[in-house]
Coordinates of C-alpha atoms in Angstrom, one line a residue:
M217 CA 75.3 -32.8 46.8
T218 CA 74.5 -29.6 46.5
F219 CA 75.9 -29.6 43.1
I220 CA 73.8 -32.5 41.9
L221 CA 70.8 -30.5 43.2
R222 CA 71.7 -27.3 41.6
I223 CA 72.1 -29.5 38.1
L224 CA 68.9 -31.1 39.0
L225 CA 66.8 -28.0 39.8
T226 CA 68.4 -26.2 36.8
A227 CA 67.4 -29.0 34.3
V228 CA 63.5 -29.0 35.9
V229 CA 63.8 -24.9 35.2
V230 CA 65.0 -25.4 31.7
V231 CA 62.4 -28.4 30.6
F232 CA 59.6 -25.5 32.1
L233 CA 60.9 -22.9 30.3
A234 CA 61.2 -25.0 27.2
N235 CA 57.6 -26.1 27.7
F236 CA 56.2 -22.3 28.0
L237 CA 58.4 -20.3 25.7
P238 CA 57.9 -20.8 22.1
G239 CA 61.0 -20.6 20.9
V240 CA 62.9 -22.7 23.3
T241 CA 62.9 -26.3 22.6
V242 CA 64.6 -29.3 24.4
T243 CA 64.0 -32.9 23.2
G244 CA 64.2 -34.8 26.6
Y245 CA 64.9 -34.9 30.4
V246 CA 68.6 -36.1 29.5
T247 CA 69.2 -33.1 27.4
A248 CA 68.1 -30.7 29.9
I249 CA 70.5 -32.1 32.6
V250 CA 73.4 -31.9 29.8
V251 CA 71.9 -28.3 29.3
A252 CA 72.6 -27.6 32.9
L253 CA 75.7 -29.0 32.9
V254 CA 77.2 -27.2 30.0
L255 CA 75.4 -24.1 31.3
A256 CA 77.3 -24.9 34.6
L257 CA 80.8 -25.2 32.8
L258 CA 80.2 -22.2 30.6
N259 CA 79.6 -20.1 33.7
L260 CA 82.4 -20.9 35.3
I261 CA 85.1 -20.8 32.5
V262 CA 83.6 -18.5 29.6
K263 CA 81.4 -16.0 31.8
P264 CA 84.1 -14.3 33.8
I265 CA 86.6 -13.9 30.7
L266 CA 83.7 -12.2 28.8
V267 CA 82.8 -10.3 31.9
L268 CA 86.5 -9.3 31.8
L269 CA 86.7 -8.2 28.6
T270 CA 83.5 -6.2 28.5
L271 CA 84.1 -4.4 32.0
P272 CA 83.9 -1.1 30.3
V273 CA 80.4 -1.7 28.8
T274 CA 79.3 -3.3 32.0
V275 CA 80.3 -0.5 34.0
L276 CA 78.7 2.2 31.5
T277 CA 75.4 0.4 31.7
L278 CA 75.3 0.1 35.2
G279 CA 75.8 -3.9 34.7
L280 CA 72.6 -4.5 32.3
F281 CA 75.3 -5.8 29.9
L282 CA 75.4 -8.6 31.8
I283 CA 72.0 -9.6 30.9
V284 CA 73.7 -9.7 27.3
I285 CA 76.2 -11.8 28.3
N286 CA 74.0 -14.3 29.9
A287 CA 72.2 -14.2 26.5
I288 CA 75.3 -15.2 24.7
I289 CA 75.9 -18.0 27.2
I290 CA 72.5 -19.3 26.7
L291 CA 73.4 -19.4 22.6
L292 CA 76.6 -21.1 23.3
V293 CA 74.6 -23.8 25.2
D294 CA 72.7 -24.1 22.0
A295 CA 75.4 -24.4 19.9
F296 CA 77.1 -27.1 21.9
V297 CA 74.0 -29.3 23.1
S298 CA 72.3 -30.9 19.7
G299 CA 68.8 -31.6 21.6
F300 CA 68.5 -27.8 22.7
Q301 CA 67.5 -25.0 20.7
V302 CA 66.9 -21.4 21.1
S303 CA 65.3 -19.4 18.0
G304 CA 66.8 -16.0 18.3
F305 CA 68.9 -13.7 20.5
W306 CA 65.8 -12.1 21.8
I307 CA 64.4 -15.3 23.2
A308 CA 67.7 -16.0 24.9
V309 CA 67.7 -12.7 26.5
L310 CA 64.0 -13.8 28.2
F311 CA 65.2 -17.2 28.4
S312 CA 68.1 -16.3 30.6
I313 CA 66.4 -13.4 32.5
L314 CA 63.6 -16.3 33.7
L315 CA 66.0 -18.8 34.1
S316 CA 67.8 -16.8 36.7
I317 CA 65.0 -15.5 38.3
I318 CA 63.4 -19.0 38.7
Q319 CA 67.0 -20.4 39.5
S320 CA 67.2 -18.0 42.3
L321 CA 63.7 -19.0 43.8
F322 CA 64.4 -22.7 43.8
Y323 CA 68.0 -22.3 45.3
S324 CA 66.6 -19.9 48.0
I325 CA 64.0 -22.6 48.7
A326 CA 66.4 -25.6 48.6
E327 CA 68.7 -23.5 51.3
R328 CA 66.2 -23.3 53.6
K329 CA 65.6 -26.9 53.9

């Protein structure tokens, strides 16, 4: 049940950020749910591989390279989902930072209930 709640909360955040950020577009709510599912799948499969491959750079930058990895994941979601579009790398960086912050706030509120 918590997985479904997390996917729905992520979809709400994706729609909010698409309306807020000028370089991000989502065609509808169903697309936002698909974006949330693909994002969860890529975070589960691809992100650990990228973190492992870039471990020296991540250690050298004291973990800040993880922001770049998150942006790459967002750009991969853009490539896989047709109704979701991110206009560039820096918008993907900003989108991933805001998505992480808002998700953590929503998840902490949801866990308290």
